Amino acid sequence: MKKAIIALAAMAVSTGALAGPSWTYVDLGYVTGNGSSDEDTDGVALRGSFGFGDLWHIQAGLVDAEVQGGKDSGGTDLTSYELRGGIHPAVTDTTDFVLDIGYLSNEEKETGTKVEPSQFDIRTGVRSNIGALELRSFIALAFTDNDLSGAATSKVREIQYSIGGQYNFSDAWSVGIDTRLDNSDNTSDIYVRW
């Protein structure tokens, strides 16, 4: 009887740990998007996240993409770096509330010009598991500073929305898509996650 109680307690603890969204992962994805002026974006993304203390997370990401065919085709070469950190308290066994801050730095190269906008944001939302499917939704208040390499600069404040979902094949592997909506632009990252 004692062994059965210990086995049931171990199963309950392990099931509870696996029920909520995972905060420690690495993923590799294909980035695609189109903008308000018919700007097509294609590239790759590498992202990682580390969750600790059952409450905290830190995340980093790198995107290398071409807008309208890249600099050699009259478009833009884009390199983007993102850092993010915050909290994710559990609302239920399967749902986490998210509150974090992020910093995004871009390097946009066109023929003869280089633009280096940077952005800070405050983001909130939820991540929730429904069986093998994870769904998430975020809203962020973003502050962007456009640096036009000595030319005129501009500061923009906007609200950004993002949604995503992934299918978990196992505790270790999943595939998913995240989409961010900025005004009339949208960018999607289709990824494989470990």
Tab-separated table of C-alpha atoms in Angstrom, residues 2-176:
chain	number	residue	atom	x	y	z
A	2	LYS	CA	2.811	2.382	0.895
A	3	LYS	CA	4.472	1.807	-2.521
A	4	ALA	CA	1.179	2.505	-4.322
A	5	ILE	CA	0.745	5.832	-2.492
A	6	ILE	CA	4.326	6.853	-3.332
A	7	ALA	CA	3.790	5.907	-7.006
A	8	LEU	CA	0.527	7.905	-7.194
A	9	ALA	CA	2.189	10.936	-5.577
A	10	ALA	CA	5.087	10.767	-8.053
A	11	MET	CA	2.647	10.564	-10.995
A	12	ALA	CA	0.660	13.526	-9.682
A	13	VAL	CA	3.785	15.663	-9.296
A	14	SER	CA	5.130	14.750	-12.742
A	15	THR	CA	1.745	15.295	-14.428
A	16	GLY	CA	1.396	18.724	-12.790
A	17	ALA	CA	4.858	19.725	-13.960
A	18	LEU	CA	4.110	18.722	-17.546
A	19	ALA	CA	0.585	20.174	-17.642
A	20	GLY	CA	1.615	23.821	-18.017
A	21	PRO	CA	3.569	25.475	-20.852
A	22	SER	CA	7.291	24.774	-20.990
A	23	TRP	CA	9.561	27.792	-20.465
A	24	THR	CA	12.893	26.138	-21.302
A	25	TYR	CA	13.415	25.493	-25.017
A	26	VAL	CA	15.346	26.229	-28.206
A	27	ASP	CA	13.669	26.577	-31.604
A	28	LEU	CA	14.670	27.131	-35.212
A	29	GLY	CA	12.185	28.695	-37.580
A	30	TYR	CA	11.375	30.157	-40.969
A	31	VAL	CA	10.258	33.811	-40.837
A	32	THR	CA	7.832	35.129	-43.418
A	33	GLY	CA	5.712	38.244	-43.637
A	34	ASN	CA	4.284	41.045	-45.694
A	35	GLY	CA	3.902	44.721	-44.931
A	36	SER	CA	1.506	47.513	-45.694
A	37	SER	CA	3.423	48.456	-48.855
A	38	ASP	CA	3.615	44.882	-50.229
A	39	GLU	CA	7.012	44.212	-48.631
A	40	ASP	CA	7.704	40.479	-48.555
A	41	THR	CA	10.003	39.179	-45.798
A	42	ASP	CA	11.804	35.816	-45.772
A	43	GLY	CA	14.457	34.579	-43.355
A	44	VAL	CA	15.443	32.327	-40.469
A	45	ALA	CA	15.065	32.708	-36.707
A	46	LEU	CA	16.819	31.090	-33.750
A	47	ARG	CA	15.193	31.565	-30.340
A	48	GLY	CA	15.761	30.264	-26.847
A	49	SER	CA	14.116	30.527	-23.455
A	50	PHE	CA	15.087	29.527	-19.934
A	51	GLY	CA	12.543	29.245	-17.126
A	52	PHE	CA	13.639	29.110	-13.500
A	53	GLY	CA	12.160	29.239	-10.024
A	54	ASP	CA	8.713	28.209	-11.386
A	55	LEU	CA	8.080	31.930	-11.928
A	56	TRP	CA	10.845	33.647	-13.950
A	57	HIS	CA	11.970	33.461	-17.574
A	58	ILE	CA	14.648	34.978	-19.781
A	59	GLN	CA	14.557	34.739	-23.580
A	60	ALA	CA	16.743	35.644	-26.533
A	61	GLY	CA	16.261	35.563	-30.297
A	62	LEU	CA	18.100	36.225	-33.545
A	63	VAL	CA	16.452	36.816	-36.945
A	64	ASP	CA	18.297	37.088	-40.262
A	65	ALA	CA	15.941	38.024	-43.109
A	66	GLU	CA	15.582	39.759	-46.460
A	67	VAL	CA	12.825	42.268	-47.193
A	68	GLN	CA	11.813	42.553	-50.878
A	69	GLY	CA	14.624	40.240	-51.976
A	70	GLY	CA	17.358	41.822	-49.871
A	71	LYS	CA	19.833	44.628	-50.426
A	72	ASP	CA	21.175	43.172	-53.692
A	73	SER	CA	17.669	43.221	-55.211
A	74	GLY	CA	16.765	46.751	-54.137
A	75	GLY	CA	15.275	45.654	-50.803
A	76	THR	CA	16.663	45.422	-47.276
A	77	ASP	CA	18.879	42.980	-45.369
A	78	LEU	CA	17.523	42.700	-41.816
A	79	THR	CA	19.284	41.389	-38.715
A	80	SER	CA	17.326	41.518	-35.470
A	81	TYR	CA	18.327	40.703	-31.869
A	82	GLU	CA	15.811	40.360	-29.039
A	83	LEU	CA	16.204	39.987	-25.257
A	84	ARG	CA	13.258	39.506	-22.888
A	85	GLY	CA	12.709	38.740	-19.218
A	86	GLY	CA	9.826	38.560	-16.801
A	87	ILE	CA	7.441	36.457	-14.749
A	88	HIS	CA	4.899	33.762	-15.612
A	89	PRO	CA	2.767	32.846	-12.571
A	90	ALA	CA	0.386	29.919	-13.028
A	91	VAL	CA	-3.291	30.880	-13.215
A	92	THR	CA	-4.402	27.239	-13.446
A	93	ASP	CA	-2.549	23.938	-13.835
A	94	THR	CA	-2.450	24.475	-17.615
A	95	THR	CA	-2.366	28.279	-18.008
A	96	ASP	CA	0.321	30.860	-17.215
A	97	PHE	CA	-0.151	34.625	-17.005
A	98	VAL	CA	2.830	36.418	-18.604
A	99	LEU	CA	4.294	39.835	-17.807
A	100	ASP	CA	7.700	40.763	-19.190
A	101	ILE	CA	9.833	43.478	-20.741
A	102	GLY	CA	11.791	43.202	-23.962
A	103	TYR	CA	14.489	44.939	-25.948
A	104	LEU	CA	14.751	44.590	-29.732
A	105	SER	CA	17.623	45.889	-31.845
A	106	ASN	CA	17.471	45.887	-35.649
A	107	GLU	CA	20.063	46.511	-38.308
A	108	GLU	CA	18.488	47.269	-41.687
A	109	LYS	CA	20.867	47.620	-44.630
A	110	GLU	CA	19.765	49.055	-47.947
A	111	THR	CA	21.916	50.174	-50.860
A	112	GLY	CA	23.781	53.221	-49.523
A	113	THR	CA	21.922	53.485	-46.187
A	114	LYS	CA	21.831	51.753	-42.840
A	115	VAL	CA	18.997	52.085	-40.309
A	116	GLU	CA	19.329	50.857	-36.717
A	117	PRO	CA	15.988	51.138	-34.916
A	118	SER	CA	15.672	49.869	-31.355
A	119	GLN	CA	12.577	49.059	-29.348
A	120	PHE	CA	11.571	48.546	-25.710
A	121	ASP	CA	8.240	46.941	-24.868
A	122	ILE	CA	6.092	45.862	-21.955
A	123	ARG	CA	4.164	42.693	-22.806
A	124	THR	CA	1.361	40.785	-21.115
A	125	GLY	CA	-0.750	37.799	-22.076
A	126	VAL	CA	-1.399	34.119	-21.475
A	127	ARG	CA	0.040	30.745	-22.503
A	128	SER	CA	-2.251	27.739	-22.109
A	129	ASN	CA	-2.036	24.010	-22.836
A	130	ILE	CA	-5.094	22.161	-24.094
A	131	GLY	CA	-3.914	18.566	-24.267
A	132	ALA	CA	-1.018	18.414	-26.745
A	133	LEU	CA	-1.856	21.875	-28.135
A	134	GLU	CA	-0.479	25.116	-26.672
A	135	LEU	CA	-2.211	28.416	-27.467
A	136	ARG	CA	-0.916	31.873	-26.568
A	137	SER	CA	-1.876	35.502	-27.009
A	138	PHE	CA	0.017	38.695	-26.092
A	139	ILE	CA	-0.439	42.443	-26.223
A	140	ALA	CA	2.520	44.815	-25.904
A	141	LEU	CA	3.072	48.535	-25.587
A	142	ALA	CA	6.183	49.201	-27.703
A	143	PHE	CA	8.426	52.273	-27.810
A	144	THR	CA	10.558	52.431	-30.981
A	145	ASP	CA	13.442	54.809	-31.667
A	146	ASN	CA	14.303	54.933	-35.397
A	147	ASP	CA	17.951	55.858	-35.991
A	148	LEU	CA	18.483	56.852	-39.616
A	149	SER	CA	22.312	57.101	-39.455
A	150	GLY	CA	22.597	60.847	-39.010
A	151	ALA	CA	19.395	61.698	-40.849
A	152	ALA	CA	16.116	62.556	-39.167
A	153	THR	CA	15.128	60.298	-36.298
A	154	SER	CA	11.655	59.463	-35.084
A	155	LYS	CA	10.124	57.960	-31.983
A	156	VAL	CA	7.036	55.776	-32.288
A	157	ARG	CA	4.728	54.363	-29.617
A	158	GLU	CA	2.365	51.606	-30.681
A	159	ILE	CA	0.354	48.639	-29.459
A	160	GLN	CA	1.400	45.270	-30.888
A	161	TYR	CA	-0.535	42.025	-30.841
A	162	SER	CA	0.774	38.502	-31.220
A	163	ILE	CA	-0.819	35.074	-31.257
A	164	GLY	CA	0.633	31.624	-31.557
A	165	GLY	CA	0.140	27.933	-31.192
A	166	GLN	CA	2.160	24.768	-31.186
A	167	TYR	CA	1.559	21.051	-31.248
A	168	ASN	CA	3.620	19.027	-28.769
A	169	PHE	CA	4.545	15.624	-30.228
A	170	SER	CA	6.266	14.727	-26.944
A	171	ASP	CA	7.713	16.413	-23.876
A	172	ALA	CA	10.773	17.310	-25.986
A	173	TRP	CA	9.591	18.083	-29.555
A	174	SER	CA	6.954	20.378	-31.019
A	175	VAL	CA	6.120	22.440	-34.099
A	176	GLY	CA	4.371	25.780	-34.043
